[in-house]
Amino acid sequence: MLSIKGLEVRYGAIQALKGVDVELGKGEIVAVIGSNGAGKTTMLQSVLGLVRPSAGVIELDGKSITHLSANKTSNLGVSLVPEGREVFGTLSVVENLRMGLKRKIGYYSKQQFEKELDLVFERFPRLHERRHQLAFTLSGGEQQMLVLSRAMISKPKLLLLDEPSLGLAPIIVNEIFATIGELAKDGTAILLVEQMAHKALSIAKRGYVVDNGSIALHGSSSALLNDDRMIKAYLGAH
C-alpha cells in the first residue's frame, strides 16, 4: 500500500529525515515511535504532501506520490489526523463530519450522508449525543473521536495518525485504540505515530523507531517489545 524509500527532508540547513525506509500493507497497522523532534510528524506530512522531500521516493499502490500536493494525495485516498485535534470549532459535530464527506465526493445525497452518519454514531455514540454541539465545546476525547471520524467518513485507503492519545484520559485512549484496530480489520492501512510506545505496539503488526531523523530500529511488534534498547528508551513505564 505504502512504500517509503530513502526519504530525506530538509528545513534549510537542518536535515529532519535521513534516508528513511518504511513499508505498510493493506489493513496493516505500523507504529512509528520516537522522542519529540525525531522526525515522526515530518514523515507523515511528507506522505500527505504538506512537506516536499529533498530526496527519496514515496509510493502509494506502486505509483509515486512523492511530489504531489496534499490535495491530490488526499483525493487518492490518504487522510491525516493531525496532532492537536484540529476541529472546525464554530461548526457543529454534524457539520464537521459533512466537511469530511464533501472533500471526498464533492456532491452527495442526503441519504448518503445519513448512512455515513449512522456508521459514525454507531462507532462513537457520544458523538450522536453531541451531534448539534459546536466542536469547540467538546471535551478533548470527544474532539479526537470527531477528527478521527471526519477522516474516516471519506473512506481512505491510508490513514495517517499523529499522536492520537495526546492529552487524553486512559479510558478514552483505550476507546480510540480499539477503534483504530477495527478500522484496520476493515482494510484501512494505518501509519500510527505515537509516544505511548507500548500501547502503539500492542495493536500494530510492526514498528519503526525514529531517532534523530533516521530509522534506529524496526521489526515485529513482539520483537521490539522484547528489545533491550526499546525497553530502556521507551518501555520503562506503560
PDB file of C-alpha atoms in Angstrom:
ATOM      1  CA  MET A   1       0.000   0.000   0.000  1.00  0.00           C
ATOM      2  CA  LEU A   2       2.684   2.486   1.074  1.00  0.00           C
ATOM      3  CA  SER A   3       6.397   2.372   0.321  1.00  0.00           C
ATOM      4  CA  ILE A   4       8.860   5.000   1.522  1.00  0.00           C
ATOM      5  CA  LYS A   5      12.408   4.650   0.225  1.00  0.00           C
ATOM      6  CA  GLY A   6      15.407   6.818   1.082  1.00  0.00           C
ATOM      7  CA  LEU A   7      13.243   9.703   2.293  1.00  0.00           C
ATOM      8  CA  GLU A   8      15.126  12.875   3.161  1.00  0.00           C
ATOM      9  CA  VAL A   9      13.639  16.183   4.250  1.00  0.00           C
ATOM     10  CA  ARG A  10      15.470  19.420   4.938  1.00  0.00           C
ATOM     11  CA  TYR A  11      14.341  22.624   6.602  1.00  0.00           C
ATOM     12  CA  GLY A  12      17.076  24.937   5.430  1.00  0.00           C
ATOM     13  CA  ALA A  13      20.327  23.694   6.933  1.00  0.00           C
ATOM     14  CA  ILE A  14      18.550  21.255   9.227  1.00  0.00           C
ATOM     15  CA  GLN A  15      18.025  17.703   7.945  1.00  0.00           C
ATOM     16  CA  ALA A  16      14.846  16.378   9.573  1.00  0.00           C
ATOM     17  CA  LEU A  17      14.783  12.957   7.864  1.00  0.00           C
ATOM     18  CA  LYS A  18      17.827  10.994   6.730  1.00  0.00           C
ATOM     19  CA  GLY A  19      17.271   8.121   4.313  1.00  0.00           C
ATOM     20  CA  VAL A  20      14.094   6.736   5.904  1.00  0.00           C
ATOM     21  CA  ASP A  21      12.640   3.446   4.589  1.00  0.00           C
ATOM     22  CA  VAL A  22       9.129   2.360   5.679  1.00  0.00           C
ATOM     23  CA  GLU A  23       6.601  -0.113   4.249  1.00  0.00           C
ATOM     24  CA  LEU A  24       2.922  -0.585   5.055  1.00  0.00           C
ATOM     25  CA  GLY A  25       0.431  -3.108   3.687  1.00  0.00           C
ATOM     26  CA  LYS A  26      -3.352  -3.039   3.262  1.00  0.00           C
ATOM     27  CA  GLY A  27      -5.169  -3.480   6.554  1.00  0.00           C
ATOM     28  CA  GLU A  28      -1.892  -3.265   8.465  1.00  0.00           C
ATOM     29  CA  ILE A  29      -1.097  -1.055  11.443  1.00  0.00           C
ATOM     30  CA  VAL A  30       2.512   0.067  11.615  1.00  0.00           C
ATOM     31  CA  ALA A  31       3.718   2.081  14.605  1.00  0.00           C
ATOM     32  CA  VAL A  32       6.288   4.870  14.370  1.00  0.00           C
ATOM     33  CA  ILE A  33       7.921   5.593  17.716  1.00  0.00           C
ATOM     34  CA  GLY A  34      10.442   8.184  18.791  1.00  0.00           C
ATOM     35  CA  SER A  35      11.091  11.177  21.003  1.00  0.00           C
ATOM     36  CA  ASN A  36       9.857  14.700  20.287  1.00  0.00           C
ATOM     37  CA  GLY A  37      11.708  16.221  17.348  1.00  0.00           C
ATOM     38  CA  ALA A  38      12.831  12.859  15.965  1.00  0.00           C
ATOM     39  CA  GLY A  39      11.098  13.433  12.602  1.00  0.00           C
ATOM     40  CA  LYS A  40       7.908  11.394  13.021  1.00  0.00           C
ATOM     41  CA  THR A  41       5.442  14.157  12.140  1.00  0.00           C
ATOM     42  CA  THR A  42       7.631  15.267   9.227  1.00  0.00           C
ATOM     43  CA  MET A  43       7.335  11.734   7.839  1.00  0.00           C
ATOM     44  CA  LEU A  44       3.527  11.866   7.930  1.00  0.00           C
ATOM     45  CA  GLN A  45       3.447  15.331   6.396  1.00  0.00           C
ATOM     46  CA  SER A  46       5.741  14.159   3.609  1.00  0.00           C
ATOM     47  CA  VAL A  47       3.422  11.274   2.757  1.00  0.00           C
ATOM     48  CA  LEU A  48       0.396  13.572   2.579  1.00  0.00           C
ATOM     49  CA  GLY A  49       2.248  16.212   0.567  1.00  0.00           C
ATOM     50  CA  LEU A  50       2.417  19.001   3.142  1.00  0.00           C
ATOM     51  CA  VAL A  51       6.225  18.798   3.112  1.00  0.00           C
ATOM     52  CA  ARG A  52       8.340  18.336  -0.018  1.00  0.00           C
ATOM     53  CA  PRO A  53      11.150  15.750   0.277  1.00  0.00           C
ATOM     54  CA  SER A  54      14.648  16.707  -0.793  1.00  0.00           C
ATOM     55  CA  ALA A  55      15.368  13.091  -1.778  1.00  0.00           C
ATOM     56  CA  GLY A  56      13.713   9.689  -1.841  1.00  0.00           C
ATOM     57  CA  VAL A  57      10.518   8.158  -3.216  1.00  0.00           C
ATOM     58  CA  ILE A  58       7.048   7.735  -1.694  1.00  0.00           C
ATOM     59  CA  GLU A  59       4.736   5.285  -3.478  1.00  0.00           C
ATOM     60  CA  LEU A  60       1.054   4.545  -2.951  1.00  0.00           C
ATOM     61  CA  ASP A  61      -0.140   1.325  -4.578  1.00  0.00           C
ATOM     62  CA  GLY A  62       3.074   1.237  -6.606  1.00  0.00           C
ATOM     63  CA  LYS A  63       2.718   4.764  -8.020  1.00  0.00           C
ATOM     64  CA  SER A  64       4.860   7.690  -6.943  1.00  0.00           C
ATOM     65  CA  ILE A  65       3.157  10.413  -4.894  1.00  0.00           C
ATOM     66  CA  THR A  66       6.485  11.967  -3.882  1.00  0.00           C
ATOM     67  CA  HIS A  67       5.873  15.408  -5.333  1.00  0.00           C
ATOM     68  CA  LEU A  68       2.056  15.551  -5.307  1.00  0.00           C
ATOM     69  CA  SER A  69       0.219  18.284  -3.423  1.00  0.00           C
ATOM     70  CA  ALA A  70      -1.763  17.393  -0.299  1.00  0.00           C
ATOM     71  CA  ASN A  71      -4.981  17.985  -2.209  1.00  0.00           C
ATOM     72  CA  LYS A  72      -4.079  15.450  -4.900  1.00  0.00           C
ATOM     73  CA  THR A  73      -2.761  12.917  -2.387  1.00  0.00           C
ATOM     74  CA  SER A  74      -5.953  13.256  -0.357  1.00  0.00           C
ATOM     75  CA  ASN A  75      -8.010  12.583  -3.489  1.00  0.00           C
ATOM     76  CA  LEU A  76      -6.067   9.328  -3.937  1.00  0.00           C
ATOM     77  CA  GLY A  77      -7.293   8.115  -0.543  1.00  0.00           C
ATOM     78  CA  VAL A  78      -4.825   9.422   2.037  1.00  0.00           C
ATOM     79  CA  SER A  79      -6.155  11.069   5.217  1.00  0.00           C
ATOM     80  CA  LEU A  80      -4.247  12.666   8.073  1.00  0.00           C
ATOM     81  CA  VAL A  81      -5.459  13.029  11.651  1.00  0.00           C
ATOM     82  CA  PRO A  82      -3.024  15.679  12.895  1.00  0.00           C
ATOM     83  CA  GLU A  83      -1.642  16.126  16.370  1.00  0.00           C
ATOM     84  CA  GLY A  84      -3.692  18.610  18.364  1.00  0.00           C
ATOM     85  CA  ARG A  85      -7.242  17.651  17.322  1.00  0.00           C
ATOM     86  CA  GLU A  86      -7.868  20.330  14.690  1.00  0.00           C
ATOM     87  CA  VAL A  87     -11.649  20.608  14.586  1.00  0.00           C
ATOM     88  CA  PHE A  88     -13.712  23.339  12.934  1.00  0.00           C
ATOM     89  CA  GLY A  89     -14.582  24.831  16.307  1.00  0.00           C
ATOM     90  CA  THR A  90     -17.513  27.027  15.278  1.00  0.00           C
ATOM     91  CA  LEU A  91     -19.188  24.228  13.309  1.00  0.00           C
ATOM     92  CA  SER A  92     -21.332  21.524  14.859  1.00  0.00           C
ATOM     93  CA  VAL A  93     -20.326  17.874  15.068  1.00  0.00           C
ATOM     94  CA  VAL A  94     -22.526  17.041  12.074  1.00  0.00           C
ATOM     95  CA  GLU A  95     -21.133  19.956  10.059  1.00  0.00           C
ATOM     96  CA  ASN A  96     -17.556  18.832  10.805  1.00  0.00           C
ATOM     97  CA  LEU A  97     -18.418  15.368   9.541  1.00  0.00           C
ATOM     98  CA  ARG A  98     -20.042  16.815   6.437  1.00  0.00           C
ATOM     99  CA  MET A  99     -16.756  18.550   5.625  1.00  0.00           C
ATOM    100  CA  GLY A 100     -15.013  15.192   5.587  1.00  0.00           C
ATOM    101  CA  LEU A 101     -17.500  13.664   3.181  1.00  0.00           C
ATOM    102  CA  LYS A 102     -17.604  16.742   0.937  1.00  0.00           C
ATOM    103  CA  ARG A 103     -13.823  16.572   0.483  1.00  0.00           C
ATOM    104  CA  LYS A 104     -14.176  13.018  -0.794  1.00  0.00           C
ATOM    105  CA  ILE A 105     -17.017  13.189  -3.293  1.00  0.00           C
ATOM    106  CA  GLY A 106     -17.943  16.842  -3.742  1.00  0.00           C
ATOM    107  CA  TYR A 107     -21.690  16.325  -4.119  1.00  0.00           C
ATOM    108  CA  TYR A 108     -23.566  13.760  -2.067  1.00  0.00           C
ATOM    109  CA  SER A 109     -27.196  12.987  -1.428  1.00  0.00           C
ATOM    110  CA  LYS A 110     -28.866  13.403   1.949  1.00  0.00           C
ATOM    111  CA  GLN A 111     -29.311   9.635   2.028  1.00  0.00           C
ATOM    112  CA  GLN A 112     -25.585   9.055   1.516  1.00  0.00           C
ATOM    113  CA  PHE A 113     -24.706  11.422   4.306  1.00  0.00           C
ATOM    114  CA  GLU A 114     -27.252   9.939   6.716  1.00  0.00           C
ATOM    115  CA  LYS A 115     -25.866   6.473   6.039  1.00  0.00           C
ATOM    116  CA  GLU A 116     -22.323   7.616   6.836  1.00  0.00           C
ATOM    117  CA  LEU A 117     -23.517   9.420   9.965  1.00  0.00           C
ATOM    118  CA  ASP A 118     -25.192   6.247  11.208  1.00  0.00           C
ATOM    119  CA  LEU A 119     -21.866   4.397  10.912  1.00  0.00           C
ATOM    120  CA  VAL A 120     -20.021   7.149  12.805  1.00  0.00           C
ATOM    121  CA  PHE A 121     -22.609   7.289  15.578  1.00  0.00           C
ATOM    122  CA  GLU A 122     -22.633   3.515  15.891  1.00  0.00           C
ATOM    123  CA  ARG A 123     -18.879   3.625  16.463  1.00  0.00           C
ATOM    124  CA  PHE A 124     -18.985   6.654  18.776  1.00  0.00           C
ATOM    125  CA  PRO A 125     -22.403   7.006  20.478  1.00  0.00           C
ATOM    126  CA  ARG A 126     -21.099  10.035  22.358  1.00  0.00           C
ATOM    127  CA  LEU A 127     -20.867  11.971  19.088  1.00  0.00           C
ATOM    128  CA  HIS A 128     -24.536  11.217  18.461  1.00  0.00           C
ATOM    129  CA  GLU A 129     -25.371  12.767  21.828  1.00  0.00           C
ATOM    130  CA  ARG A 130     -23.301  15.841  20.915  1.00  0.00           C
ATOM    131  CA  ARG A 131     -24.235  15.985  17.222  1.00  0.00           C
ATOM    132  CA  HIS A 132     -25.635  19.546  17.345  1.00  0.00           C
ATOM    133  CA  GLN A 133     -22.959  20.952  19.668  1.00  0.00           C
ATOM    134  CA  LEU A 134     -20.254  23.270  18.369  1.00  0.00           C
ATOM    135  CA  ALA A 135     -16.979  21.376  18.145  1.00  0.00           C
ATOM    136  CA  PHE A 136     -15.041  23.763  20.402  1.00  0.00           C
ATOM    137  CA  THR A 137     -17.364  22.871  23.299  1.00  0.00           C
ATOM    138  CA  LEU A 138     -16.448  19.161  23.158  1.00  0.00           C
ATOM    139  CA  SER A 139     -14.007  17.524  25.539  1.00  0.00           C
ATOM    140  CA  GLY A 140     -10.561  16.559  24.274  1.00  0.00           C
ATOM    141  CA  GLY A 141     -11.608  12.938  23.912  1.00  0.00           C
ATOM    142  CA  GLU A 142     -14.757  13.851  22.023  1.00  0.00           C
ATOM    143  CA  GLN A 143     -12.774  16.090  19.679  1.00  0.00           C
ATOM    144  CA  GLN A 144     -10.379  13.218  18.969  1.00  0.00           C
ATOM    145  CA  MET A 145     -13.353  10.982  18.160  1.00  0.00           C
ATOM    146  CA  LEU A 146     -14.621  13.701  15.832  1.00  0.00           C
ATOM    147  CA  VAL A 147     -11.396  14.257  13.888  1.00  0.00           C
ATOM    148  CA  LEU A 148     -10.901  10.504  13.536  1.00  0.00           C
ATOM    149  CA  SER A 149     -14.465  10.111  12.267  1.00  0.00           C
ATOM    150  CA  ARG A 150     -14.096  13.094   9.910  1.00  0.00           C
ATOM    151  CA  ALA A 151     -11.046  11.426   8.366  1.00  0.00           C
ATOM    152  CA  MET A 152     -12.707   8.024   8.124  1.00  0.00           C
ATOM    153  CA  ILE A 153     -16.000   9.214   6.633  1.00  0.00           C
ATOM    154  CA  SER A 154     -14.196   9.723   3.306  1.00  0.00           C
ATOM    155  CA  LYS A 155     -13.208   6.011   3.307  1.00  0.00           C
ATOM    156  CA  PRO A 156      -9.420   6.484   2.963  1.00  0.00           C
ATOM    157  CA  LYS A 157      -7.195   3.585   1.944  1.00  0.00           C
ATOM    158  CA  LEU A 158      -4.344   5.030   4.024  1.00  0.00           C
ATOM    159  CA  LEU A 159      -4.843   6.740   7.396  1.00  0.00           C
ATOM    160  CA  LEU A 160      -2.013   8.746   8.971  1.00  0.00           C
ATOM    161  CA  LEU A 161      -2.448   9.198  12.729  1.00  0.00           C
ATOM    162  CA  ASP A 162      -0.288  11.664  14.645  1.00  0.00           C
ATOM    163  CA  GLU A 163      -0.295  11.159  18.436  1.00  0.00           C
ATOM    164  CA  PRO A 164      -3.982  10.174  18.847  1.00  0.00           C
ATOM    165  CA  SER A 165      -3.542   9.582  22.603  1.00  0.00           C
ATOM    166  CA  LEU A 166      -2.090  13.014  23.364  1.00  0.00           C
ATOM    167  CA  GLY A 167      -3.713  14.594  26.427  1.00  0.00           C
ATOM    168  CA  LEU A 168      -6.486  12.013  26.747  1.00  0.00           C
ATOM    169  CA  ALA A 169      -7.654  10.078  29.795  1.00  0.00           C
ATOM    170  CA  PRO A 170      -6.702   6.372  29.784  1.00  0.00           C
ATOM    171  CA  ILE A 171     -10.284   5.177  29.290  1.00  0.00           C
ATOM    172  CA  ILE A 172     -10.643   7.382  26.185  1.00  0.00           C
ATOM    173  CA  VAL A 173      -7.259   6.231  24.875  1.00  0.00           C
ATOM    174  CA  ASN A 174      -8.461   2.635  25.111  1.00  0.00           C
ATOM    175  CA  GLU A 175     -11.615   3.531  23.167  1.00  0.00           C
ATOM    176  CA  ILE A 176      -9.649   5.321  20.438  1.00  0.00           C
ATOM    177  CA  PHE A 177      -7.153   2.478  20.065  1.00  0.00           C
ATOM    178  CA  ALA A 178      -9.944  -0.109  19.903  1.00  0.00           C
ATOM    179  CA  THR A 179     -11.452   1.867  17.026  1.00  0.00           C
ATOM    180  CA  ILE A 180      -8.087   2.041  15.251  1.00  0.00           C
ATOM    181  CA  GLY A 181      -7.881  -1.746  15.434  1.00  0.00           C
ATOM    182  CA  GLU A 182     -11.381  -2.081  13.958  1.00  0.00           C
ATOM    183  CA  LEU A 183     -10.511   0.227  11.059  1.00  0.00           C
ATOM    184  CA  ALA A 184      -7.531  -1.932  10.136  1.00  0.00           C
ATOM    185  CA  LYS A 185      -9.722  -5.041  10.147  1.00  0.00           C
ATOM    186  CA  ASP A 186     -11.908  -3.269   7.580  1.00  0.00           C
ATOM    187  CA  GLY A 187      -8.875  -2.951   5.276  1.00  0.00           C
ATOM    188  CA  THR A 188      -7.581   0.535   6.074  1.00  0.00           C
ATOM    189  CA  ALA A 189      -3.780   0.792   6.195  1.00  0.00           C
ATOM    190  CA  ILE A 190      -2.722   2.825   9.246  1.00  0.00           C
ATOM    191  CA  LEU A 191       0.584   4.551   9.914  1.00  0.00           C
ATOM    192  CA  LEU A 192       0.462   5.364  13.624  1.00  0.00           C
ATOM    193  CA  VAL A 193       2.814   7.910  15.179  1.00  0.00           C
ATOM    194  CA  GLU A 194       2.558   7.553  18.924  1.00  0.00           C
ATOM    195  CA  GLN A 195       4.660   8.317  22.001  1.00  0.00           C
ATOM    196  CA  MET A 196       2.865   5.673  24.076  1.00  0.00           C
ATOM    197  CA  ALA A 197       5.142   3.004  22.633  1.00  0.00           C
ATOM    198  CA  HIS A 198       3.715   0.009  24.466  1.00  0.00           C
ATOM    199  CA  LYS A 199       0.146   0.982  23.559  1.00  0.00           C
ATOM    200  CA  ALA A 200       1.035   1.500  19.898  1.00  0.00           C
ATOM    201  CA  LEU A 201       2.934  -1.778  19.589  1.00  0.00           C
ATOM    202  CA  SER A 202       0.094  -3.649  21.280  1.00  0.00           C
ATOM    203  CA  ILE A 203      -2.141  -3.056  18.244  1.00  0.00           C
ATOM    204  CA  ALA A 204       0.496  -2.736  15.499  1.00  0.00           C
ATOM    205  CA  LYS A 205       1.913  -5.608  13.485  1.00  0.00           C
ATOM    206  CA  ARG A 206       5.297  -3.947  13.082  1.00  0.00           C
ATOM    207  CA  GLY A 207       7.117  -0.876  14.314  1.00  0.00           C
ATOM    208  CA  TYR A 208       9.837   1.605  13.398  1.00  0.00           C
ATOM    209  CA  VAL A 209      11.842   3.644  15.885  1.00  0.00           C
ATOM    210  CA  VAL A 210      12.929   7.051  14.596  1.00  0.00           C
ATOM    211  CA  ASP A 211      15.917   8.689  16.254  1.00  0.00           C
ATOM    212  CA  ASN A 212      17.331  11.997  15.064  1.00  0.00           C
ATOM    213  CA  GLY A 213      15.757  11.626  11.631  1.00  0.00           C
ATOM    214  CA  SER A 214      16.866   8.047  10.963  1.00  0.00           C
ATOM    215  CA  ILE A 215      15.361   4.593  11.498  1.00  0.00           C
ATOM    216  CA  ALA A 216      17.211   3.279  14.561  1.00  0.00           C
ATOM    217  CA  LEU A 217      15.217   0.048  14.995  1.00  0.00           C
ATOM    218  CA  HIS A 218      12.496  -1.807  13.127  1.00  0.00           C
ATOM    219  CA  GLY A 219      10.833  -5.172  13.328  1.00  0.00           C
ATOM    220  CA  SER A 220       7.755  -7.012  14.513  1.00  0.00           C
ATOM    221  CA  SER A 221       5.933  -5.564  17.495  1.00  0.00           C
ATOM    222  CA  SER A 222       6.721  -8.607  19.591  1.00  0.00           C
ATOM    223  CA  ALA A 223      10.441  -8.312  18.801  1.00  0.00           C
ATOM    224  CA  LEU A 224      10.520  -4.603  19.633  1.00  0.00           C
ATOM    225  CA  LEU A 225       8.620  -5.127  22.888  1.00  0.00           C
ATOM    226  CA  ASN A 226      11.394  -7.503  23.968  1.00  0.00           C
ATOM    227  CA  ASP A 227      14.338  -5.482  22.656  1.00  0.00           C
ATOM    228  CA  ASP A 228      16.577  -4.218  25.450  1.00  0.00           C
ATOM    229  CA  ARG A 229      17.195  -0.932  23.634  1.00  0.00           C
ATOM    230  CA  MET A 230      13.445  -0.325  23.279  1.00  0.00           C
ATOM    231  CA  ILE A 231      12.779  -1.235  26.892  1.00  0.00           C
ATOM    232  CA  LYS A 232      15.483   1.125  28.139  1.00  0.00           C
ATOM    233  CA  ALA A 233      14.487   4.064  25.936  1.00  0.00           C
ATOM    234  CA  TYR A 234      10.689   3.836  25.601  1.00  0.00           C
ATOM    235  CA  LEU A 235       9.135   0.998  27.594  1.00  0.00           C
ATOM    236  CA  GLY A 236      10.339   1.632  31.116  1.00  0.00           C
ATOM    237  CA  ALA A 237       6.778   2.519  32.178  1.00  0.00           C
ATOM    238  CA  HIS A 238       3.487   1.899  30.410  1.00  0.00           C
TER     239      HIS A 238
END
